PDB file of C-alpha atoms in Angstrom:
ATOM      1  CA  MET A  25     -23.463 193.608 -53.131  1.00  0.00           C
ATOM      2  CA  ASN A  26     -20.937 194.522 -55.886  1.00  0.00           C
ATOM      3  CA  ASP A  27     -18.787 197.464 -56.003  1.00  0.00           C
ATOM      4  CA  ILE A  28     -20.649 199.100 -58.999  1.00  0.00           C
ATOM      5  CA  LEU A  29     -23.883 199.075 -56.253  1.00  0.00           C
ATOM      6  CA  ASP A  30     -22.038 199.957 -53.862  1.00  0.00           C
ATOM      7  CA  HIS A  31     -20.388 203.197 -55.743  1.00  0.00           C
ATOM      8  CA  THR A  32     -24.053 203.795 -57.339  1.00  0.00           C
ATOM      9  CA  LEU A  33     -25.589 203.569 -53.426  1.00  0.00           C
ATOM     10  CA  ARG A  34     -22.658 206.465 -52.649  1.00  0.00           C
ATOM     11  CA  ASP A  35     -23.170 208.885 -55.176  1.00  0.00           C
ATOM     12  CA  LEU A  36     -27.105 208.540 -53.886  1.00  0.00           C
ATOM     13  CA  ASP A  37     -26.505 209.371 -50.700  1.00  0.00           C
ATOM     14  CA  PRO A  38     -29.183 211.650 -49.862  1.00  0.00           C
ATOM     15  CA  ALA A  39     -26.761 213.495 -47.902  1.00  0.00           C
ATOM     16  CA  VAL A  40     -25.301 214.734 -51.230  1.00  0.00           C
ATOM     17  CA  THR A  41     -28.015 214.144 -53.814  1.00  0.00           C
ATOM     18  CA  PRO A  42     -28.836 217.390 -55.145  1.00  0.00           C
ATOM     19  CA  ALA A  43     -31.972 218.846 -54.686  1.00  0.00           C
ATOM     20  CA  ASP A  44     -33.393 218.778 -57.551  1.00  0.00           C
ATOM     21  CA  LEU A  45     -32.647 215.051 -58.982  1.00  0.00           C
ATOM     22  CA  ASP A  46     -35.033 213.181 -60.370  1.00  0.00           C
ATOM     23  CA  THR A  47     -34.698 209.472 -59.192  1.00  0.00           C
ATOM     24  CA  GLY A  48     -37.801 208.706 -62.043  1.00  0.00           C
ATOM     25  CA  THR A  49     -35.618 209.557 -64.754  1.00  0.00           C
ATOM     26  CA  ASP A  50     -31.848 209.650 -63.382  1.00  0.00           C
ATOM     27  CA  PRO A  51     -29.665 207.567 -64.980  1.00  0.00           C
ATOM     28  CA  GLN A  52     -28.210 206.586 -61.712  1.00  0.00           C
ATOM     29  CA  ALA A  53     -31.167 205.780 -60.074  1.00  0.00           C
ATOM     30  CA  ARG A  54     -32.715 203.494 -62.862  1.00  0.00           C
ATOM     31  CA  ALA A  55     -29.131 201.690 -63.453  1.00  0.00           C
ATOM     32  CA  LEU A  56     -29.786 200.667 -59.282  1.00  0.00           C
ATOM     33  CA  LEU A  57     -33.177 199.959 -59.502  1.00  0.00           C
ATOM     34  CA  ALA A  58     -32.039 197.239 -62.797  1.00  0.00           C
ATOM     35  CA  GLN A  59     -29.337 196.045 -60.419  1.00  0.00           C
ATOM     36  CA  VAL A  60     -31.282 195.488 -57.453  1.00  0.00           C
ATOM     37  CA  VAL A  61     -34.240 194.108 -59.530  1.00  0.00           C
ATOM     38  CA  ALA A  62     -32.149 191.245 -61.307  1.00  0.00           C
ATOM     39  CA  THR A  63     -30.984 190.249 -57.766  1.00  0.00           C
ATOM     40  CA  ASP A  64     -32.982 187.123 -56.847  1.00  0.00           C
ATOM     41  CA  PRO A  65     -34.669 188.149 -53.449  1.00  0.00           C
ATOM     42  CA  MET A  66     -34.728 184.699 -52.634  1.00  0.00           C
ATOM     43  CA  GLY A  67     -31.052 183.882 -52.218  1.00  0.00           C
ATOM     44  CA  ALA A  68     -30.183 187.378 -50.896  1.00  0.00           C
ATOM     45  CA  HIS A  69     -28.482 187.437 -47.783  1.00  0.00           C
ATOM     46  CA  ALA A  70     -30.140 188.303 -44.202  1.00  0.00           C
ATOM     47  CA  PRO A  71     -29.992 192.239 -44.229  1.00  0.00           C
ATOM     48  CA  THR A  72     -28.477 194.008 -40.935  1.00  0.00           C
ATOM     49  CA  THR A  73     -30.557 196.680 -38.696  1.00  0.00           C
ATOM     50  CA  SER A  74     -28.143 199.348 -40.148  1.00  0.00           C
ATOM     51  CA  SER A  75     -29.398 198.677 -44.528  1.00  0.00           C
ATOM     52  CA  PRO A  76     -31.482 199.980 -46.104  1.00  0.00           C
ATOM     53  CA  ARG A  77     -34.060 197.046 -47.610  1.00  0.00           C
ATOM     54  CA  VAL A  78     -36.816 195.764 -49.370  1.00  0.00           C
ATOM     55  CA  LEU A  79     -38.344 192.622 -47.201  1.00  0.00           C
ATOM     56  CA  THR A  80     -40.745 190.167 -49.518  1.00  0.00           C
ATOM     57  CA  ALA A  81     -40.685 187.667 -46.787  1.00  0.00           C
ATOM     58  CA  GLY A  82     -40.855 183.847 -48.728  1.00  0.00           C
ATOM     59  CA  ARG A  83     -44.629 183.109 -48.294  1.00  0.00           C
ATOM     60  CA  LEU A  84     -45.174 186.258 -51.003  1.00  0.00           C
ATOM     61  CA  ALA A  85     -43.319 184.282 -53.428  1.00  0.00           C
ATOM     62  CA  MET A  86     -47.339 182.492 -52.766  1.00  0.00           C
ATOM     63  CA  VAL A  87     -50.467 184.275 -54.118  1.00  0.00           C
ATOM     64  CA  SER A  88     -54.245 183.171 -52.969  1.00  0.00           C
ATOM     65  CA  GLY A  89     -54.684 179.493 -54.430  1.00  0.00           C
ATOM     66  CA  GLY A  90     -51.048 178.666 -54.285  1.00  0.00           C
ATOM     67  CA  VAL A  91     -50.188 180.081 -57.767  1.00  0.00           C
ATOM     68  CA  ALA A  92     -46.180 180.594 -57.999  1.00  0.00           C
ATOM     69  CA  ALA A  93     -45.305 184.322 -58.773  1.00  0.00           C
ATOM     70  CA  GLY A  94     -41.803 185.642 -58.649  1.00  0.00           C
ATOM     71  CA  ILE A  95     -40.876 188.351 -56.679  1.00  0.00           C
ATOM     72  CA  ALA A  96     -39.291 191.705 -57.578  1.00  0.00           C
ATOM     73  CA  ALA A  97     -38.278 194.794 -55.440  1.00  0.00           C
ATOM     74  CA  ALA A  98     -36.110 197.375 -55.291  1.00  0.00           C
ATOM     75  CA  LEU A  99     -35.343 200.408 -53.070  1.00  0.00           C
ATOM     76  CA  LEU A 100     -34.121 203.494 -55.272  1.00  0.00           C
ATOM     77  CA  LEU A 101     -32.422 205.622 -52.355  1.00  0.00           C
ATOM     78  CA  PRO A 102     -31.552 204.780 -48.732  1.00  0.00           C
ATOM     79  CA  GLY A 103     -33.825 207.271 -46.347  1.00  0.00           C
ATOM     80  CA  VAL A 104     -36.612 208.040 -48.521  1.00  0.00           C
ATOM     81  CA  PHE A 105     -38.946 207.940 -46.700  1.00  0.00           C
ATOM     82  CA  GLY A 106     -37.629 210.771 -44.727  1.00  0.00           C
ATOM     83  CA  GLY A 107     -38.551 209.482 -40.755  1.00  0.00           C
ATOM     84  CA  GLY A 108     -39.212 211.613 -38.137  1.00  0.00           C
ATOM     85  CA  THR A 109     -41.200 214.507 -39.046  1.00  0.00           C
ATOM     86  CA  ALA A 110     -41.916 214.046 -42.649  1.00  0.00           C
ATOM     87  CA  MET A 111     -43.807 210.431 -41.342  1.00  0.00           C
ATOM     88  CA  ALA A 112     -45.763 212.733 -39.113  1.00  0.00           C
ATOM     89  CA  ALA A 113     -47.230 213.727 -42.678  1.00  0.00           C
ATOM     90  CA  TRP A 114     -49.083 210.423 -43.026  1.00  0.00           C
ATOM     91  CA  THR A 115     -52.402 209.992 -42.990  1.00  0.00           C
ATOM     92  CA  ALA A 116     -53.778 206.766 -41.371  1.00  0.00           C
ATOM     93  CA  THR A 117     -56.927 208.380 -44.359  1.00  0.00           C
ATOM     94  CA  PRO A 118     -55.958 208.597 -48.046  1.00  0.00           C
ATOM     95  CA  HIS A 119     -56.832 211.910 -49.519  1.00  0.00           C
ATOM     96  CA  THR A 120     -57.589 212.198 -53.715  1.00  0.00           C
ATOM     97  CA  VAL A 121     -54.119 213.298 -55.614  1.00  0.00           C
ATOM     98  CA  SER A 122     -54.727 216.168 -58.325  1.00  0.00           C
ATOM     99  CA  SER A 123     -55.430 214.924 -62.210  1.00  0.00           C
ATOM    100  CA  ASP A 124     -51.845 216.119 -63.023  1.00  0.00           C
ATOM    101  CA  ARG A 125     -49.978 214.673 -59.880  1.00  0.00           C
ATOM    102  CA  ALA A 126     -51.862 211.471 -60.581  1.00  0.00           C
ATOM    103  CA  ALA A 127     -51.286 211.651 -64.670  1.00  0.00           C
ATOM    104  CA  GLU A 128     -47.393 212.149 -63.612  1.00  0.00           C
ATOM    105  CA  ALA A 129     -46.878 209.488 -61.213  1.00  0.00           C
ATOM    106  CA  GLN A 130     -48.776 206.914 -63.157  1.00  0.00           C
ATOM    107  CA  GLU A 131     -46.591 207.769 -65.772  1.00  0.00           C
ATOM    108  CA  LYS A 132     -43.474 206.999 -63.585  1.00  0.00           C
ATOM    109  CA  CYS A 133     -44.840 203.446 -62.243  1.00  0.00           C
ATOM    110  CA  LEU A 134     -45.727 202.153 -65.405  1.00  0.00           C
ATOM    111  CA  ASP A 135     -42.662 202.895 -66.818  1.00  0.00           C
ATOM    112  CA  ASN A 136     -40.803 201.109 -64.047  1.00  0.00           C
ATOM    113  CA  ALA A 137     -43.525 198.512 -63.976  1.00  0.00           C
ATOM    114  CA  GLN A 138     -42.815 197.507 -67.564  1.00  0.00           C
ATOM    115  CA  ASP A 139     -39.105 197.614 -67.273  1.00  0.00           C
ATOM    116  CA  THR A 140     -39.331 195.602 -64.828  1.00  0.00           C
ATOM    117  CA  ALA A 141     -41.501 192.911 -65.849  1.00  0.00           C
ATOM    118  CA  GLN A 142     -39.417 193.214 -68.818  1.00  0.00           C
ATOM    119  CA  ARG A 143     -36.439 192.124 -67.177  1.00  0.00           C
ATOM    120  CA  THR A 144     -38.444 189.357 -65.186  1.00  0.00           C
ATOM    121  CA  THR A 145     -40.450 187.421 -67.564  1.00  0.00           C
ATOM    122  CA  GLY A 146     -38.753 188.293 -71.018  1.00  0.00           C
ATOM    123  CA  ARG A 147     -42.378 189.763 -72.279  1.00  0.00           C
ATOM    124  CA  LYS A 148     -44.161 193.305 -71.941  1.00  0.00           C
ATOM    125  CA  LEU A 149     -47.203 192.941 -69.357  1.00  0.00           C
ATOM    126  CA  ASP A 150     -50.358 194.684 -69.986  1.00  0.00           C
ATOM    127  CA  PHE A 151     -50.257 196.959 -66.869  1.00  0.00           C
ATOM    128  CA  ARG A 152     -52.332 199.319 -65.975  1.00  0.00           C
ATOM    129  CA  PRO A 153     -53.086 201.836 -62.977  1.00  0.00           C
ATOM    130  CA  VAL A 154     -55.685 200.783 -60.702  1.00  0.00           C
ATOM    131  CA  VAL A 155     -55.403 202.485 -57.505  1.00  0.00           C
ATOM    132  CA  THR A 156     -53.707 206.185 -57.032  1.00  0.00           C
ATOM    133  CA  GLU A 157     -53.486 207.710 -53.374  1.00  0.00           C
ATOM    134  CA  GLY A 158     -52.205 210.423 -51.309  1.00  0.00           C
ATOM    135  CA  ARG A 159     -50.935 210.206 -47.862  1.00  0.00           C
ATOM    136  CA  GLY A 160     -49.698 213.779 -47.201  1.00  0.00           C
ATOM    137  CA  PRO A 161     -46.712 214.387 -49.697  1.00  0.00           C
ATOM    138  CA  TRP A 162     -46.570 210.571 -50.820  1.00  0.00           C
ATOM    139  CA  THR A 163     -48.471 209.418 -53.722  1.00  0.00           C
ATOM    140  CA  LEU A 164     -49.218 205.540 -53.905  1.00  0.00           C
ATOM    141  CA  VAL A 165     -50.067 203.786 -57.528  1.00  0.00           C
ATOM    142  CA  TYR A 166     -51.025 199.988 -57.678  1.00  0.00           C
ATOM    143  CA  VAL A 167     -50.857 198.852 -61.267  1.00  0.00           C
ATOM    144  CA  ASN A 168     -51.957 195.384 -62.239  1.00  0.00           C
ATOM    145  CA  ASP A 169     -52.122 193.180 -65.285  1.00  0.00           C
ATOM    146  CA  ASP A 170     -55.468 192.970 -65.210  1.00  0.00           C
ATOM    147  CA  SER A 171     -55.904 189.825 -67.443  1.00  0.00           C
ATOM    148  CA  SER A 172     -54.472 187.224 -64.929  1.00  0.00           C
ATOM    149  CA  HIS A 173     -54.730 189.580 -61.966  1.00  0.00           C
ATOM    150  CA  LEU A 174     -50.770 188.427 -61.193  1.00  0.00           C
ATOM    151  CA  ALA A 175     -48.388 190.586 -62.080  1.00  0.00           C
ATOM    152  CA  GLU A 176     -48.514 193.930 -60.078  1.00  0.00           C
ATOM    153  CA  ILE A 177     -46.439 196.719 -59.435  1.00  0.00           C
ATOM    154  CA  THR A 178     -46.865 199.214 -56.460  1.00  0.00           C
ATOM    155  CA  CYS A 179     -45.027 202.580 -56.681  1.00  0.00           C
ATOM    156  CA  LEU A 180     -44.310 205.259 -53.662  1.00  0.00           C
ATOM    157  CA  LEU A 181     -43.699 208.578 -54.867  1.00  0.00           C
ATOM    158  CA  ARG A 182     -42.357 211.511 -52.152  1.00  0.00           C
ATOM    159  CA  ASP A 183     -43.338 214.931 -53.501  1.00  0.00           C
ATOM    160  CA  GLY A 184     -43.541 213.323 -57.285  1.00  0.00           C
ATOM    161  CA  ASP A 185     -40.122 211.558 -57.440  1.00  0.00           C
ATOM    162  CA  LEU A 186     -40.304 207.923 -57.751  1.00  0.00           C
ATOM    163  CA  VAL A 187     -38.880 206.405 -54.181  1.00  0.00           C
ATOM    164  CA  GLY A 188     -39.546 202.935 -53.937  1.00  0.00           C
ATOM    165  CA  MET A 189     -41.623 199.882 -55.575  1.00  0.00           C
ATOM    166  CA  HIS A 190     -42.228 196.371 -55.122  1.00  0.00           C
ATOM    167  CA  GLY A 191     -44.625 193.761 -56.255  1.00  0.00           C
ATOM    168  CA  SER A 192     -45.041 190.273 -58.129  1.00  0.00           C
ATOM    169  CA  THR A 193     -44.974 188.969 -61.489  1.00  0.00           C
ATOM    170  CA  PRO A 194     -45.851 185.651 -63.038  1.00  0.00           C
ATOM    171  CA  GLY A 195     -43.896 182.632 -62.290  1.00  0.00           C
ATOM    172  CA  PRO A 196     -44.049 179.331 -64.760  1.00  0.00           C
ATOM    173  CA  GLY A 197     -47.167 177.463 -65.650  1.00  0.00           C
ATOM    174  CA  ALA A 198     -49.363 180.310 -63.306  1.00  0.00           C
ATOM    175  CA  LYS A 199     -53.056 180.778 -64.159  1.00  0.00           C
ATOM    176  CA  PRO A 200     -55.547 183.389 -63.954  1.00  0.00           C
ATOM    177  CA  LEU A 201     -56.642 184.463 -60.411  1.00  0.00           C
ATOM    178  CA  PRO A 202     -60.285 183.575 -59.504  1.00  0.00           C
ATOM    179  CA  PRO A 203     -62.427 186.103 -59.014  1.00  0.00           C
ATOM    180  CA  VAL A 204     -63.259 186.944 -55.561  1.00  0.00           C
ATOM    181  CA  PRO A 205     -66.615 186.596 -53.419  1.00  0.00           C
ATOM    182  CA  ALA A 206     -68.680 189.230 -53.194  1.00  0.00           C
ATOM    183  CA  GLY A 207     -68.319 191.436 -50.035  1.00  0.00           C
ATOM    184  CA  SER A 208     -65.093 189.836 -49.460  1.00  0.00           C
ATOM    185  CA  ALA A 209     -60.994 190.787 -50.368  1.00  0.00           C
ATOM    186  CA  ARG A 210     -58.259 189.145 -51.494  1.00  0.00           C
ATOM    187  CA  ALA A 211     -54.923 189.996 -51.084  1.00  0.00           C
ATOM    188  CA  ALA A 212     -50.940 188.917 -49.859  1.00  0.00           C
ATOM    189  CA  LEU A 213     -49.486 190.187 -46.781  1.00  0.00           C
ATOM    190  CA  GLY A 214     -45.875 190.388 -45.852  1.00  0.00           C
ATOM    191  CA  ALA A 215     -44.572 193.654 -48.318  1.00  0.00           C
ATOM    192  CA  ALA A 216     -41.922 195.530 -46.267  1.00  0.00           C
ATOM    193  CA  THR A 217     -39.918 198.134 -46.702  1.00  0.00           C
ATOM    194  CA  SER A 218     -37.204 199.168 -44.234  1.00  0.00           C
ATOM    195  CA  SER A 219     -34.383 201.089 -42.956  1.00  0.00           C
ATOM    196  CA  SER A 220     -32.461 201.139 -39.276  1.00  0.00           C
ATOM    197  CA  GLU A 221     -35.153 204.107 -38.637  1.00  0.00           C
ATOM    198  CA  GLU A 222     -38.631 203.487 -39.960  1.00  0.00           C
ATOM    199  CA  SER A 223     -40.692 200.757 -41.869  1.00  0.00           C
ATOM    200  CA  VAL A 224     -43.023 201.106 -45.179  1.00  0.00           C
ATOM    201  CA  ARG A 225     -45.546 198.194 -45.124  1.00  0.00           C
ATOM    202  CA  THR A 226     -47.998 197.951 -47.911  1.00  0.00           C
ATOM    203  CA  VAL A 227     -50.978 196.145 -49.051  1.00  0.00           C
ATOM    204  CA  THR A 228     -52.814 195.822 -52.245  1.00  0.00           C
ATOM    205  CA  GLY A 229     -55.675 193.612 -53.851  1.00  0.00           C
ATOM    206  CA  ARG A 230     -59.315 192.930 -55.283  1.00  0.00           C
ATOM    207  CA  VAL A 231     -62.323 193.065 -53.789  1.00  0.00           C
ATOM    208  CA  GLY A 232     -65.822 191.572 -54.494  1.00  0.00           C
ATOM    209  CA  ALA A 233     -68.838 192.904 -56.077  1.00  0.00           C
ATOM    210  CA  GLY A 234     -70.949 195.035 -53.452  1.00  0.00           C
ATOM    211  CA  VAL A 235     -67.364 196.150 -51.455  1.00  0.00           C
ATOM    212  CA  VAL A 236     -67.279 200.181 -51.516  1.00  0.00           C
ATOM    213  CA  GLY A 237     -64.398 200.814 -48.621  1.00  0.00           C
ATOM    214  CA  LEU A 238     -61.907 198.618 -46.580  1.00  0.00           C
ATOM    215  CA  GLN A 239     -60.065 199.656 -43.412  1.00  0.00           C
ATOM    216  CA  LEU A 240     -56.874 197.385 -42.062  1.00  0.00           C
ATOM    217  CA  VAL A 241     -56.488 197.045 -38.377  1.00  0.00           C
ATOM    218  CA  THR A 242     -52.579 197.582 -38.147  1.00  0.00           C
ATOM    219  CA  GLU A 243     -50.319 196.894 -35.087  1.00  0.00           C
ATOM    220  CA  ALA A 244     -48.294 200.028 -35.655  1.00  0.00           C
ATOM    221  CA  LYS A 245     -51.037 202.528 -36.568  1.00  0.00           C
ATOM    222  CA  GLY A 246     -54.370 201.375 -35.626  1.00  0.00           C
ATOM    223  CA  ILE A 247     -56.974 201.357 -38.835  1.00  0.00           C
ATOM    224  CA  VAL A 248     -56.034 202.248 -41.715  1.00  0.00           C
ATOM    225  CA  THR A 249     -58.261 203.219 -44.768  1.00  0.00           C
ATOM    226  CA  ALA A 250     -57.524 201.602 -47.851  1.00  0.00           C
ATOM    227  CA  THR A 251     -58.084 203.067 -51.129  1.00  0.00           C
ATOM    228  CA  VAL A 252     -60.611 201.072 -53.165  1.00  0.00           C
ATOM    229  CA  THR A 253     -61.739 201.439 -56.881  1.00  0.00           C
ATOM    230  CA  GLY A 254     -62.409 199.558 -59.625  1.00  0.00           C
ATOM    231  CA  GLY A 255     -62.658 196.383 -57.955  1.00  0.00           C
ATOM    232  CA  TYR A 256     -58.911 196.965 -56.204  1.00  0.00           C
ATOM    233  CA  PHE A 257     -57.596 197.971 -52.858  1.00  0.00           C
ATOM    234  CA  ALA A 258     -54.737 199.794 -51.735  1.00  0.00           C
ATOM    235  CA  ALA A 259     -53.349 201.089 -48.464  1.00  0.00           C
ATOM    236  CA  TRP A 260     -49.898 202.045 -46.685  1.00  0.00           C
ATOM    237  CA  TRP A 261     -48.616 203.046 -43.534  1.00  0.00           C
ATOM    238  CA  PRO A 262     -45.126 203.539 -41.409  1.00  0.00           C
ATOM    239  CA  ASP A 263     -43.769 201.237 -38.701  1.00  0.00           C
ATOM    240  CA  ALA A 264     -40.671 200.269 -36.933  1.00  0.00           C
ATOM    241  CA  PRO A 265     -37.779 199.606 -38.793  1.00  0.00           C
ATOM    242  CA  THR A 266     -37.760 195.466 -38.959  1.00  0.00           C
ATOM    243  CA  THR A 267     -35.916 192.425 -39.934  1.00  0.00           C
ATOM    244  CA  GLU A 268     -36.068 189.439 -42.243  1.00  0.00           C
ATOM    245  CA  GLU A 269     -35.890 187.461 -39.550  1.00  0.00           C
ATOM    246  CA  ARG A 270     -39.394 189.166 -37.491  1.00  0.00           C
ATOM    247  CA  GLU A 271     -41.078 189.339 -41.052  1.00  0.00           C
ATOM    248  CA  ASN A 272     -40.759 185.656 -41.777  1.00  0.00           C
ATOM    249  CA  ALA A 273     -41.686 184.441 -38.064  1.00  0.00           C
ATOM    250  CA  SER A 274     -44.902 185.583 -38.708  1.00  0.00           C
ATOM    251  CA  GLY A 275     -47.603 185.925 -41.795  1.00  0.00           C
ATOM    252  CA  ARG A 276     -49.877 188.329 -41.275  1.00  0.00           C
ATOM    253  CA  GLY A 277     -48.001 191.598 -42.253  1.00  0.00           C
ATOM    254  CA  GLY A 278     -48.658 193.616 -39.375  1.00  0.00           C
ATOM    255  CA  VAL A 279     -52.289 193.325 -40.029  1.00  0.00           C
ATOM    256  CA  THR A 280     -54.492 192.123 -37.419  1.00  0.00           C
ATOM    257  CA  GLY A 281     -58.312 192.537 -38.987  1.00  0.00           C
ATOM    258  CA  VAL A 282     -59.955 193.742 -41.899  1.00  0.00           C
ATOM    259  CA  THR A 283     -63.098 194.889 -42.189  1.00  0.00           C
ATOM    260  CA  THR A 284     -65.045 195.448 -46.059  1.00  0.00           C
ATOM    261  CA  ILE A 285     -67.364 197.966 -46.376  1.00  0.00           C
ATOM    262  CA  LEU A 286     -70.753 197.323 -48.124  1.00  0.00           C
ATOM    263  CA  GLN A 287     -72.353 199.588 -51.061  1.00  0.00           C
ATOM    264  CA  ASP A 288     -75.547 199.631 -48.406  1.00  0.00           C
ATOM    265  CA  GLY A 289     -73.309 200.724 -45.307  1.00  0.00           C
ATOM    266  CA  SER A 290     -73.061 197.143 -43.585  1.00  0.00           C
ATOM    267  CA  ARG A 291     -69.581 195.958 -42.484  1.00  0.00           C
ATOM    268  CA  ARG A 292     -68.173 192.463 -43.079  1.00  0.00           C
ATOM    269  CA  SER A 293     -65.157 191.423 -40.960  1.00  0.00           C
ATOM    270  CA  VAL A 294     -62.945 189.776 -42.884  1.00  0.00           C
ATOM    271  CA  SER A 295     -60.432 186.938 -41.772  1.00  0.00           C
ATOM    272  CA  LEU A 296     -56.720 187.008 -42.339  1.00  0.00           C
ATOM    273  CA  GLU A 297     -57.108 183.151 -43.786  1.00  0.00           C
ATOM    274  CA  GLU A 298     -60.249 184.551 -46.196  1.00  0.00           C
ATOM    275  CA  LEU A 299     -57.728 187.207 -46.833  1.00  0.00           C
ATOM    276  CA  THR A 300     -55.247 185.745 -47.754  1.00  0.00           C
ATOM    277  CA  GLY A 301     -56.201 182.431 -48.983  1.00  0.00           C
ATOM    278  CA  ARG A 302     -54.189 180.658 -46.717  1.00  0.00           C
ATOM    279  CA  THR A 303     -54.825 178.577 -43.172  1.00  0.00           C
ATOM    280  CA  SER A 304     -54.157 179.580 -39.937  1.00  0.00           C
ATOM    281  CA  ALA A 305     -51.491 176.774 -39.960  1.00  0.00           C
ATOM    282  CA  GLN A 306     -49.898 178.599 -43.304  1.00  0.00           C
ATOM    283  CA  LEU A 307     -49.887 181.849 -41.829  1.00  0.00           C
ATOM    284  CA  ASN A 308     -48.450 180.821 -38.050  1.00  0.00           C
ATOM    285  CA  THR A 309     -45.561 179.007 -40.017  1.00  0.00           C
ATOM    286  CA  PRO A 310     -42.164 180.513 -40.395  1.00  0.00           C
ATOM    287  CA  ALA A 311     -41.374 181.553 -44.206  1.00  0.00           C
ATOM    288  CA  THR A 312     -37.517 181.733 -44.962  1.00  0.00           C
ATOM    289  CA  GLY A 313     -35.396 183.974 -46.937  1.00  0.00           C
ATOM    290  CA  GLY A 314     -37.352 187.035 -48.970  1.00  0.00           C
ATOM    291  CA  SER A 315     -35.128 189.856 -48.836  1.00  0.00           C
ATOM    292  CA  VAL A 316     -32.734 192.071 -50.827  1.00  0.00           C
ATOM    293  CA  LYS A 317     -30.195 193.679 -49.058  1.00  0.00           C
ATOM    294  CA  LEU A 318     -28.623 197.065 -49.862  1.00  0.00           C
ATOM    295  CA  ASP A 319     -25.235 197.690 -48.144  1.00  0.00           C
TER     296      ASP A 319
END
């Protein structure tokens, strides 16, 4: 990375960052966000295991139905997820966020999502928050441009501070995604933010009519319950550190199974092929590229 980004990262080192720093509004944090998002993730160098990085596997350039999308990704601060005892506060089942905390988190996410969309697409997109959930001290906000379902940004906040975000914006000629079949779900897999201490995996997407709940079977944390509301779902979980090579080697994003829960209380198993709209061969074909390296 260039000297400006190096200097910014040093200034924002958590060892010397003031405790009252608001990363959602601080000029240096916002400048760093702009620089990282402006980086082409498909052309970035492979990360080393000691550098905080956002991994967006090459397959994330495709969403269900083969629609091209441009990936935007950013990590605001090294070590933001805390590791150790902080990660022990994460819960496999989400909790409801208070209305004040949710409104504040949504505003910060929407502001950053609009800024990102303006830079990556040259136009303002009609984002709205579709999922807001809490797990320990963290709040996840998932915003979507539901005119096409193609533009989406997921923000993670800790104690009210924006600590990470990633997502996708429509590529040239992208067309709206079709409706999700009843009882099913649709999502892309592979969004992972990693440092030398830990990684965070996120899965967001849509559900079909009649789906009131969704569970992911994950390699790292077993069953993780997603938040389902208004036809969308979101979930995230911590994992061991990872690398671009490891992520590109598998199209499954640390997920081994998905179950939807229907209004009548019944459960339906959704294959990863059905979830992603990809064939088994595609899921098992290594991808290339996709990381943003912060060093």
